[in-house]
PDB file of C-alpha atoms and ligand atoms in Angstrom:
ATOM      1  CA  MET K   1       0.000   0.000   0.000  1.00 59.00           C
ATOM      2  CA  ASN K   2       1.358   3.430  -0.911  1.00 66.00           C
ATOM      3  CA  ARG K   3       1.811   5.292   2.351  1.00 74.00           C
ATOM      4  CA  ASP K   4       2.950   8.541   0.732  1.00 74.00           C
ATOM      5  CA  ASN K   5      -0.571   9.786   0.071  1.00 82.00           C
ATOM      6  CA  VAL K   6      -2.085   8.690   3.363  1.00 89.00           C
ATOM      7  CA  SER K   7      -1.600  10.605   6.610  1.00 94.00           C
ATOM      8  CA  TYR K   8      -0.027   8.756   9.527  1.00 95.00           C
ATOM      9  CA  VAL K   9      -3.231   9.117  11.556  1.00 96.00           C
ATOM     10  CA  GLU K  10      -5.180   7.508   8.717  1.00 95.00           C
ATOM     11  CA  GLN K  11      -2.610   4.703   8.398  1.00 96.00           C
ATOM     12  CA  VAL K  12      -2.946   3.940  12.108  1.00 97.00           C
ATOM     13  CA  SER K  13      -6.711   4.040  11.865  1.00 97.00           C
ATOM     14  CA  GLN K  14      -6.850   1.665   8.876  1.00 96.00           C
ATOM     15  CA  ALA K  15      -4.454  -0.823  10.486  1.00 97.00           C
ATOM     16  CA  ALA K  16      -6.483  -0.711  13.719  1.00 97.00           C
ATOM     17  CA  SER K  17      -9.776  -1.306  11.872  1.00 97.00           C
ATOM     18  CA  TYR K  18      -8.270  -4.300  10.073  1.00 97.00           C
ATOM     19  CA  ILE K  19      -7.096  -5.930  13.332  1.00 97.00           C
ATOM     20  CA  LYS K  20     -10.425  -5.197  15.035  1.00 96.00           C
ATOM     21  CA  ARG K  21     -12.185  -7.347  12.447  1.00 95.00           C
ATOM     22  CA  PHE K  22     -10.602 -10.460  13.977  1.00 95.00           C
ATOM     23  CA  THR K  23     -11.851 -10.027  17.532  1.00 93.00           C
ATOM     24  CA  HIS K  24     -14.468  -8.097  19.468  1.00 88.00           C
ATOM     25  CA  GLU K  25     -12.261  -8.080  22.520  1.00 93.00           C
ATOM     26  CA  ILE K  26      -8.743  -6.771  22.078  1.00 95.00           C
ATOM     27  CA  PRO K  27      -6.428  -8.158  24.795  1.00 95.00           C
ATOM     28  CA  ASN K  28      -4.916  -5.516  27.071  1.00 93.00           C
ATOM     29  CA  THR K  29      -1.325  -6.778  26.854  1.00 95.00           C
ATOM     30  CA  VAL K  30       1.122  -6.869  23.956  1.00 96.00           C
ATOM     31  CA  LEU K  31       4.312  -8.879  23.976  1.00 95.00           C
ATOM     32  CA  GLN K  32       6.910  -7.898  21.402  1.00 94.00           C
ATOM     33  CA  LEU K  33       9.451 -10.593  20.661  1.00 89.00           C
ATOM     34  CA  GLY K  34      13.026  -9.766  19.736  1.00 82.00           C
ATOM     35  CA  THR K  35      15.909 -11.520  17.966  1.00 68.00           C
ATOM     36  CA  GLY K  36      16.104 -15.242  18.664  1.00 65.00           C
ATOM     37  CA  LEU K  37      13.078 -15.085  20.962  1.00 71.00           C
ATOM     38  CA  GLY K  38      10.492 -16.011  18.370  1.00 70.00           C
ATOM     39  CA  ASN K  39      10.095 -19.497  19.937  1.00 76.00           C
ATOM     40  CA  LEU K  40       7.897 -17.977  22.570  1.00 81.00           C
ATOM     41  CA  ALA K  41       5.417 -17.277  19.795  1.00 85.00           C
ATOM     42  CA  ASP K  42       5.000 -21.040  19.336  1.00 86.00           C
ATOM     43  CA  ARG K  43       3.911 -21.331  22.986  1.00 86.00           C
ATOM     44  CA  ILE K  44       0.935 -19.109  22.363  1.00 91.00           C
ATOM     45  CA  GLU K  45      -2.341 -20.899  21.843  1.00 93.00           C
ATOM     46  CA  ALA K  46      -3.324 -18.824  18.855  1.00 95.00           C
ATOM     47  CA  GLU K  47      -6.836 -17.719  17.986  1.00 96.00           C
ATOM     48  CA  HIS K  48      -5.610 -15.623  15.084  1.00 96.00           C
ATOM     49  CA  VAL K  49      -2.287 -15.316  13.297  1.00 95.00           C
ATOM     50  CA  ILE K  50      -2.211 -12.243  11.107  1.00 96.00           C
ATOM     51  CA  PRO K  51       0.803 -11.818   8.778  1.00 94.00           C
ATOM     52  CA  TYR K  52       2.142  -8.272   8.893  1.00 93.00           C
ATOM     53  CA  GLU K  53       1.885  -8.107   5.124  1.00 92.00           C
ATOM     54  CA  ASP K  54      -1.905  -8.367   5.396  1.00 94.00           C
ATOM     55  CA  ILE K  55      -2.246  -5.444   7.798  1.00 95.00           C
ATOM     56  CA  PRO K  56      -2.592  -2.121   5.975  1.00 95.00           C
ATOM     57  CA  PHE K  57       0.473   0.090   6.342  1.00 94.00           C
ATOM     58  CA  PHE K  58       2.374  -2.278   8.640  1.00 93.00           C
ATOM     59  CA  PRO K  59       6.057  -2.152   7.701  1.00 90.00           C
ATOM     60  CA  GLN K  60       7.642  -5.368   6.447  1.00 82.00           C
ATOM     61  CA  SER K  61      10.631  -6.919   8.162  1.00 72.00           C
ATOM     62  CA  THR K  62      13.740  -7.026   5.994  1.00 72.00           C
ATOM     63  CA  VAL K  63      15.760  -9.116   8.480  1.00 65.00           C
ATOM     64  CA  ALA K  64      15.791 -12.880   8.097  1.00 62.00           C
ATOM     65  CA  SER K  65      15.986 -13.463  11.868  1.00 54.00           C
ATOM     66  CA  HIS K  66      12.641 -11.714  12.351  1.00 54.00           C
ATOM     67  CA  GLN K  67       9.296 -13.201  11.405  1.00 67.00           C
ATOM     68  CA  GLY K  68       6.407 -10.875  10.777  1.00 89.00           C
ATOM     69  CA  LYS K  69       3.122 -11.828  12.355  1.00 92.00           C
ATOM     70  CA  LEU K  70       0.669 -10.544  14.888  1.00 95.00           C
ATOM     71  CA  ILE K  71      -0.761 -13.283  17.066  1.00 95.00           C
ATOM     72  CA  ILE K  72      -3.877 -13.067  19.211  1.00 97.00           C
ATOM     73  CA  GLY K  73      -4.158 -15.883  21.723  1.00 96.00           C
ATOM     74  CA  HIS K  74      -3.418 -17.233  25.178  1.00 93.00           C
ATOM     75  CA  LEU K  75      -0.107 -17.672  26.950  1.00 90.00           C
ATOM     76  CA  GLY K  76      -1.119 -19.772  29.939  1.00 86.00           C
ATOM     77  CA  SER K  77      -4.349 -18.327  31.217  1.00 86.00           C
ATOM     78  CA  HIS K  78      -3.740 -14.796  29.969  1.00 90.00           C
ATOM     79  CA  ARG K  79      -5.000 -13.584  26.625  1.00 93.00           C
ATOM     80  CA  LEU K  80      -2.593 -11.315  24.784  1.00 94.00           C
ATOM     81  CA  ILE K  81      -1.293 -10.024  21.493  1.00 96.00           C
ATOM     82  CA  ALA K  82       2.202 -10.980  20.387  1.00 95.00           C
ATOM     83  CA  LEU K  83       4.179  -9.075  17.813  1.00 94.00           C
ATOM     84  CA  SER K  84       6.585 -11.602  16.395  1.00 92.00           C
ATOM     85  CA  GLY K  85       9.046  -9.633  14.332  1.00 87.00           C
ATOM     86  CA  ARG K  86       9.929  -5.990  14.624  1.00 87.00           C
ATOM     87  CA  PHE K  87      11.395  -3.191  12.561  1.00 90.00           C
ATOM     88  CA  HIS K  88      14.638  -1.402  13.104  1.00 92.00           C
ATOM     89  CA  PHE K  89      16.058   2.009  12.361  1.00 95.00           C
ATOM     90  CA  TYR K  90      18.988   0.354  10.555  1.00 94.00           C
ATOM     91  CA  GLU K  91      16.603  -1.183   8.023  1.00 91.00           C
ATOM     92  CA  GLY K  92      15.942   2.331   6.792  1.00 92.00           C
ATOM     93  CA  TYR K  93      12.649   2.874   8.552  1.00 94.00           C
ATOM     94  CA  SER K  94      11.938   6.100  10.397  1.00 95.00           C
ATOM     95  CA  THR K  95      11.117   5.761  14.081  1.00 97.00           C
ATOM     96  CA  ARG K  96       7.486   6.675  13.217  1.00 96.00           C
ATOM     97  CA  GLU K  97       7.301   3.721  10.852  1.00 94.00           C
ATOM     98  CA  ILE K  98       8.963   1.400  13.361  1.00 94.00           C
ATOM     99  CA  THR K  99       6.445   2.331  16.023  1.00 97.00           C
ATOM    100  CA  LEU K 100       3.280   2.087  13.946  1.00 97.00           C
ATOM    101  CA  PRO K 101       2.319  -1.329  15.393  1.00 97.00           C
ATOM    102  CA  VAL K 102       2.566  -0.072  18.986  1.00 98.00           C
ATOM    103  CA  ARG K 103       0.584   3.057  18.121  1.00 98.00           C
ATOM    104  CA  VAL K 104      -2.086   0.936  16.477  1.00 98.00           C
ATOM    105  CA  LEU K 105      -2.354  -1.255  19.562  1.00 98.00           C
ATOM    106  CA  GLN K 106      -2.548   1.800  21.829  1.00 98.00           C
ATOM    107  CA  VAL K 107      -5.438   3.099  19.722  1.00 97.00           C
ATOM    108  CA  LEU K 108      -7.078  -0.322  20.085  1.00 97.00           C
ATOM    109  CA  GLY K 109      -6.893   0.025  23.882  1.00 96.00           C
ATOM    110  CA  VAL K 110      -3.877  -2.123  24.789  1.00 97.00           C
ATOM    111  CA  LYS K 111      -2.542  -0.957  28.161  1.00 95.00           C
ATOM    112  CA  THR K 112       0.662  -2.918  28.781  1.00 95.00           C
ATOM    113  CA  LEU K 113       3.706  -3.396  26.566  1.00 97.00           C
ATOM    114  CA  ILE K 114       6.180  -6.162  27.338  1.00 96.00           C
ATOM    115  CA  ILE K 115       9.144  -5.656  25.064  1.00 96.00           C
ATOM    116  CA  THR K 116      12.045  -8.069  24.636  1.00 95.00           C
ATOM    117  CA  ASN K 117      15.324  -7.850  22.782  1.00 94.00           C
ATOM    118  CA  ALA K 118      18.765  -9.379  22.475  1.00 91.00           C
ATOM    119  CA  ALA K 119      21.500  -7.022  23.594  1.00 95.00           C
ATOM    120  CA  GLY K 120      25.220  -6.717  24.082  1.00 95.00           C
ATOM    121  CA  GLY K 121      26.389  -6.575  27.683  1.00 97.00           C
ATOM    122  CA  LEU K 122      28.407  -3.520  28.713  1.00 97.00           C
ATOM    123  CA  ASN K 123      28.334  -4.149  32.443  1.00 97.00           C
ATOM    124  CA  PRO K 124      31.356  -6.356  33.215  1.00 96.00           C
ATOM    125  CA  LEU K 125      29.320  -8.291  35.786  1.00 96.00           C
ATOM    126  CA  PHE K 126      26.988  -9.578  33.061  1.00 96.00           C
ATOM    127  CA  GLN K 127      27.406 -12.910  31.258  1.00 93.00           C
ATOM    128  CA  PRO K 128      25.940 -14.302  28.066  1.00 93.00           C
ATOM    129  CA  GLY K 129      22.465 -15.420  29.085  1.00 93.00           C
ATOM    130  CA  THR K 130      21.957 -12.713  31.715  1.00 96.00           C
ATOM    131  CA  ILE K 131      18.393 -11.403  31.570  1.00 96.00           C
ATOM    132  CA  MET K 132      18.349  -7.677  32.207  1.00 97.00           C
ATOM    133  CA  VAL K 133      15.093  -6.124  33.350  1.00 98.00           C
ATOM    134  CA  ILE K 134      15.297  -2.630  31.883  1.00 98.00           C
ATOM    135  CA  ARG K 135      15.061   0.128  34.500  1.00 98.00           C
ATOM    136  CA  ASP K 136      15.894   3.049  32.251  1.00 98.00           C
ATOM    137  CA  HIS K 137      17.105   3.781  28.752  1.00 98.00           C
ATOM    138  CA  LEU K 138      19.251   6.088  26.639  1.00 98.00           C
ATOM    139  CA  ASN K 139      18.003   7.028  23.188  1.00 98.00           C
ATOM    140  CA  PHE K 140      21.115   7.389  21.053  1.00 97.00           C
ATOM    141  CA  LEU K 141      19.280   7.027  17.744  1.00 97.00           C
ATOM    142  CA  GLY K 142      19.323  10.739  17.055  1.00 94.00           C
ATOM    143  CA  GLU K 143      15.639  10.511  16.190  1.00 96.00           C
ATOM    144  CA  ASN K 144      12.453  10.564  18.248  1.00 97.00           C
ATOM    145  CA  PRO K 145       9.211   8.966  17.016  1.00 97.00           C
ATOM    146  CA  LEU K 146       7.189  11.874  18.446  1.00 97.00           C
ATOM    147  CA  ARG K 147       8.958  14.499  16.353  1.00 96.00           C
ATOM    148  CA  GLY K 148       6.515  16.448  14.201  1.00 94.00           C
ATOM    149  CA  PRO K 149       2.950  17.535  14.873  1.00 95.00           C
ATOM    150  CA  ASN K 150       1.544  16.001  18.048  1.00 97.00           C
ATOM    151  CA  VAL K 151      -1.687  14.040  17.841  1.00 97.00           C
ATOM    152  CA  ASP K 152      -3.341  15.216  21.057  1.00 97.00           C
ATOM    153  CA  GLU K 153      -5.800  12.300  21.194  1.00 97.00           C
ATOM    154  CA  TRP K 154      -2.809   9.938  21.377  1.00 98.00           C
ATOM    155  CA  GLY K 155      -0.839  11.733  24.083  1.00 98.00           C
ATOM    156  CA  PRO K 156       0.734  14.997  25.267  1.00 97.00           C
ATOM    157  CA  ARG K 157       3.245  17.094  23.325  1.00 97.00           C
ATOM    158  CA  PHE K 158       5.893  16.682  26.010  1.00 97.00           C
ATOM    159  CA  PRO K 159       5.357  13.309  27.644  1.00 97.00           C
ATOM    160  CA  ASP K 160       6.973  12.774  31.022  1.00 96.00           C
ATOM    161  CA  LEU K 161       9.543   9.975  30.984  1.00 97.00           C
ATOM    162  CA  SER K 162      10.618  10.150  34.614  1.00 96.00           C
ATOM    163  CA  GLU K 163       9.515   6.570  35.239  1.00 96.00           C
ATOM    164  CA  PRO K 164       9.829   4.895  31.830  1.00 98.00           C
ATOM    165  CA  TYR K 165       9.663   1.300  33.048  1.00 98.00           C
ATOM    166  CA  LYS K 166       6.943   0.742  35.624  1.00 95.00           C
ATOM    167  CA  PRO K 167       8.543  -0.033  39.025  1.00 96.00           C
ATOM    168  CA  LYS K 168       5.570  -2.219  39.951  1.00 94.00           C
ATOM    169  CA  LEU K 169       6.187  -4.377  36.872  1.00 95.00           C
ATOM    170  CA  ILE K 170       9.938  -4.537  37.557  1.00 97.00           C
ATOM    171  CA  LYS K 171       9.283  -5.648  41.134  1.00 95.00           C
ATOM    172  CA  THR K 172       6.805  -8.260  39.991  1.00 95.00           C
ATOM    173  CA  VAL K 173       9.096  -9.739  37.343  1.00 96.00           C
ATOM    174  CA  LEU K 174      11.968  -9.927  39.852  1.00 97.00           C
ATOM    175  CA  ASN K 175       9.626 -11.730  42.258  1.00 95.00           C
ATOM    176  CA  CYS K 176       8.698 -14.117  39.432  1.00 95.00           C
ATOM    177  CA  ALA K 177      12.394 -14.853  38.808  1.00 96.00           C
ATOM    178  CA  ASP K 178      12.843 -15.667  42.516  1.00 95.00           C
ATOM    179  CA  ALA K 179       9.705 -17.772  42.688  1.00 94.00           C
ATOM    180  CA  CYS K 180      10.732 -19.820  39.626  1.00 93.00           C
ATOM    181  CA  ASN K 181      14.438 -20.020  40.498  1.00 94.00           C
ATOM    182  CA  ILE K 182      15.440 -18.305  37.281  1.00 95.00           C
ATOM    183  CA  GLU K 183      19.061 -17.306  37.654  1.00 92.00           C
ATOM    184  CA  LYS K 184      21.013 -14.407  36.240  1.00 94.00           C
ATOM    185  CA  VAL K 185      18.144 -11.899  36.282  1.00 97.00           C
ATOM    186  CA  VAL K 186      19.379  -8.363  36.964  1.00 98.00           C
ATOM    187  CA  THR K 187      18.241  -4.786  36.314  1.00 98.00           C
ATOM    188  CA  GLY K 188      19.973  -2.086  34.294  1.00 98.00           C
ATOM    189  CA  THR K 189      19.984   0.657  31.692  1.00 98.00           C
ATOM    190  CA  TYR K 190      19.588  -0.103  27.986  1.00 98.00           C
ATOM    191  CA  VAL K 191      21.076   2.112  25.315  1.00 98.00           C
ATOM    192  CA  CYS K 192      19.694   2.094  21.786  1.00 98.00           C
ATOM    193  CA  ILE K 193      22.173   2.808  18.992  1.00 98.00           C
ATOM    194  CA  PRO K 194      21.318   3.080  15.282  1.00 97.00           C
ATOM    195  CA  GLY K 195      23.432   0.165  13.983  1.00 93.00           C
ATOM    196  CA  PRO K 196      23.720  -1.862  11.858  1.00 95.00           C
ATOM    197  CA  SER K 197      27.476  -1.821  12.458  1.00 95.00           C
ATOM    198  CA  LEU K 198      28.379  -3.109  15.887  1.00 94.00           C
ATOM    199  CA  GLU K 199      30.346  -1.047  18.348  1.00 95.00           C
ATOM    200  CA  THR K 200      34.055  -0.344  18.242  1.00 95.00           C
ATOM    201  CA  PRO K 201      36.078  -0.785  21.438  1.00 95.00           C
ATOM    202  CA  ALA K 202      36.156   3.017  21.875  1.00 96.00           C
ATOM    203  CA  GLU K 203      32.382   3.269  21.444  1.00 97.00           C
ATOM    204  CA  THR K 204      31.927   0.459  23.953  1.00 97.00           C
ATOM    205  CA  ARG K 205      34.090   2.279  26.489  1.00 97.00           C
ATOM    206  CA  TRP K 206      32.096   5.462  25.944  1.00 97.00           C
ATOM    207  CA  LEU K 207      28.716   3.686  26.193  1.00 97.00           C
ATOM    208  CA  ARG K 208      29.812   2.121  29.476  1.00 97.00           C
ATOM    209  CA  GLU K 209      30.812   5.546  30.767  1.00 96.00           C
ATOM    210  CA  SER K 210      27.444   6.946  29.730  1.00 96.00           C
ATOM    211  CA  GLY K 211      25.864   4.667  32.331  1.00 96.00           C
ATOM    212  CA  ALA K 212      24.480   1.946  30.085  1.00 98.00           C
ATOM    213  CA  ASP K 213      24.570  -1.726  31.096  1.00 98.00           C
ATOM    214  CA  ALA K 214      23.471  -3.183  27.757  1.00 98.00           C
ATOM    215  CA  VAL K 215      23.410  -2.005  24.150  1.00 98.00           C
ATOM    216  CA  GLY K 216      21.091  -2.862  21.290  1.00 97.00           C
ATOM    217  CA  MET K 217      19.433  -1.533  18.158  1.00 96.00           C
ATOM    218  CA  SER K 218      15.770  -1.634  19.071  1.00 95.00           C
ATOM    219  CA  SER K 219      12.919  -1.149  21.524  1.00 97.00           C
ATOM    220  CA  VAL K 220      13.442   2.454  22.649  1.00 98.00           C
ATOM    221  CA  PRO K 221      11.261   4.018  19.905  1.00 98.00           C
ATOM    222  CA  GLU K 222       8.419   1.621  20.742  1.00 98.00           C
ATOM    223  CA  VAL K 223       8.781   2.380  24.453  1.00 98.00           C
ATOM    224  CA  ILE K 224       8.632   6.150  23.812  1.00 98.00           C
ATOM    225  CA  VAL K 225       5.407   5.740  21.834  1.00 98.00           C
ATOM    226  CA  ALA K 226       3.902   3.426  24.448  1.00 98.00           C
ATOM    227  CA  LEU K 227       4.673   5.952  27.198  1.00 98.00           C
ATOM    228  CA  HIS K 228       3.253   8.791  25.102  1.00 98.00           C
ATOM    229  CA  GLY K 229       0.103   6.694  24.889  1.00 98.00           C
ATOM    230  CA  SER K 230       0.001   6.121  28.694  1.00 96.00           C
ATOM    231  CA  MET K 231       0.818   2.443  28.425  1.00 97.00           C
ATOM    232  CA  GLN K 232       2.846   0.739  31.148  1.00 96.00           C
ATOM    233  CA  VAL K 233       6.059  -0.890  29.970  1.00 97.00           C
ATOM    234  CA  LEU K 234       8.158  -3.855  31.004  1.00 97.00           C
ATOM    235  CA  GLY K 235      11.430  -4.290  29.095  1.00 97.00           C
ATOM    236  CA  LEU K 236      13.584  -7.420  29.095  1.00 96.00           C
ATOM    237  CA  SER K 237      16.971  -7.741  27.402  1.00 96.00           C
ATOM    238  CA  VAL K 238      18.695 -11.046  26.895  1.00 94.00           C
ATOM    239  CA  VAL K 239      22.418 -10.419  27.042  1.00 95.00           C
ATOM    240  CA  ALA K 240      23.828 -12.408  24.143  1.00 92.00           C
ATOM    241  CA  ASN K 241      27.454 -11.275  24.359  1.00 92.00           C
ATOM    242  CA  VAL K 242      29.497  -9.167  26.751  1.00 93.00           C
ATOM    243  CA  ASN K 243      31.738  -6.540  25.222  1.00 91.00           C
ATOM    244  CA  ASP K 244      34.987  -5.736  26.999  1.00 90.00           C
ATOM    245  CA  PRO K 245      36.694  -2.711  25.425  1.00 90.00           C
ATOM    246  CA  ASP K 246      40.092  -3.927  26.645  1.00 90.00           C
ATOM    247  CA  ASN K 247      39.705  -7.427  25.261  1.00 89.00           C
ATOM    248  CA  PHE K 248      37.299  -6.976  22.416  1.00 87.00           C
ATOM    249  CA  GLN K 249      36.020 -10.087  20.673  1.00 85.00           C
ATOM    250  CA  PRO K 250      34.227 -10.167  17.307  1.00 86.00           C
ATOM    251  CA  ILE K 251      30.431 -10.005  17.660  1.00 86.00           C
ATOM    252  CA  LEU K 252      28.715 -12.340  15.204  1.00 85.00           C
ATOM    253  CA  LEU K 253      24.995 -12.412  14.454  1.00 84.00           C
ATOM    254  CA  GLU K 254      24.969 -16.239  14.558  1.00 86.00           C
ATOM    255  CA  ASP K 255      26.345 -16.106  18.114  1.00 83.00           C
ATOM    256  CA  ILE K 256      23.794 -13.483  19.148  1.00 83.00           C
ATOM    257  CA  ILE K 257      20.939 -15.606  17.796  1.00 85.00           C
ATOM    258  CA  ALA K 258      22.342 -18.794  19.370  1.00 85.00           C
ATOM    259  CA  GLU K 259      22.803 -17.181  22.810  1.00 84.00           C
ATOM    260  CA  ALA K 260      19.365 -15.570  22.714  1.00 83.00           C
ATOM    261  CA  ALA K 261      17.850 -18.924  21.759  1.00 83.00           C
ATOM    262  CA  LYS K 262      19.735 -20.642  24.603  1.00 85.00           C
ATOM    263  CA  ALA K 263      18.322 -18.163  27.116  1.00 87.00           C
ATOM    264  CA  SER K 264      14.868 -18.283  25.609  1.00 85.00           C
ATOM    265  CA  SER K 265      13.535 -21.096  27.798  1.00 85.00           C
ATOM    266  CA  ARG K 266      14.387 -19.069  30.935  1.00 92.00           C
ATOM    267  CA  LEU K 267      12.868 -15.976  29.402  1.00 91.00           C
ATOM    268  CA  GLU K 268       9.808 -17.943  28.376  1.00 89.00           C
ATOM    269  CA  LYS K 269       9.349 -19.195  31.923  1.00 91.00           C
ATOM    270  CA  LEU K 270       9.811 -15.702  33.311  1.00 94.00           C
ATOM    271  CA  ILE K 271       7.343 -14.093  30.927  1.00 92.00           C
ATOM    272  CA  THR K 272       4.787 -16.869  31.339  1.00 90.00           C
ATOM    273  CA  GLU K 273       4.883 -16.483  35.120  1.00 92.00           C
ATOM    274  CA  PHE K 274       4.736 -12.701  34.840  1.00 94.00           C
ATOM    275  CA  ILE K 275       1.783 -12.832  32.472  1.00 91.00           C
ATOM    276  CA  GLN K 276      -0.196 -14.890  34.978  1.00 88.00           C
ATOM    277  CA  ARG K 277       0.173 -12.057  37.495  1.00 88.00           C
ATOM    278  CA  ILE K 278      -0.566  -9.239  35.122  1.00 81.00           C
ATOM    279  CA  GLU K 279      -4.267  -8.850  35.883  1.00 71.00           C
ATOM    280  CA  GLU K 280      -3.290  -7.455  39.267  1.00 69.00           C
ATOM    281  CA  LEU K 281      -1.101  -4.865  37.583  1.00 67.00           C
ATOM    282  CA  GLN K 282      -3.285  -2.941  35.133  1.00 57.00           C
ATOM    283  CA  LEU K 283      -3.302   0.806  35.538  1.00 44.00           C
ATOM    284  CA  PRO K 284      -6.327   2.250  37.333  1.00 38.00           C
TER     285      PRO K 284
HETATM  286  N1  HPA W   1      25.690  -4.526  20.184  1.00 84.25           N
HETATM  287  C1  HPA W   1      24.540  -4.056  19.661  1.00 84.25           C
HETATM  288  N2  HPA W   1      23.460  -4.801  19.529  1.00 84.25           N
HETATM  289  C2  HPA W   1      23.515  -6.070  19.963  1.00 84.25           C
HETATM  290  C3  HPA W   1      24.680  -6.603  20.515  1.00 84.25           C
HETATM  291  C4  HPA W   1      25.824  -5.790  20.636  1.00 84.25           C
HETATM  292  O1  HPA W   1      26.886  -6.193  21.140  1.00 84.25           O
HETATM  293  N3  HPA W   1      24.417  -7.883  20.853  1.00 84.25           N
HETATM  294  C5  HPA W   1      23.120  -8.108  20.519  1.00 84.25           C
HETATM  295  N4  HPA W   1      22.571  -7.017  19.980  1.00 84.25           N
END
């Protein structure tokens, strides 16, 4: 579909209408699955699987490691929407395009975003397989999805980001990790860089000094849009590799995917447990 002649508001509205046709009751949670974490999608008892290419104005993934489908179904007892496959700035999309799915779901009434990604560890205490619950982020993309005219029905011109990741959700997910004996679950700050080239040793040193614990190429635009739309956000990074500026090792996509896949059963367990508790956590 040619998006050049259609306003962004209209694109969002058409995509939302299309999704609404599948169900009278839109779930109030969306789970976005990152690199190597697509297996979780297979755990969902699906009512509907909608390929992104069928949804008007949804971008198309250009990365082989990302599928592109929206799933409506149950994970355990909780009904949710999963976005399997995401879009990245490095693919050439603007942050507005990247965030269209989250905006559409906000318009449809979804209240909670659980976002996952694979990331590089900057904190020397991390190991491959560490699950980092995101407490805060740095947007180093040089672009903000809210730039341009504000749509007041969607959210305020200057949204407050003082508490980007809901403390109540962070506390709950940490409790879930304890209750299920899931090891290597920590909290930290995620920094989003444009990519697609990976970091140099000097960049890694600088990112560490900026206060970041993990680095990746996704998620922050979606989180900004979710917060603009008054959604509550839980962010989970799977640390696939740890980057030491003084002993830098090559970072290979195959390794990132393999490590993320290895950690995925722990992440799956964590998310499944968290999802069961989510009803208690909706915003008033
Ligand atoms: N850098 C950026 N993105 C990543 C990395 C990394 O080291 N690992 C996984 N995603």
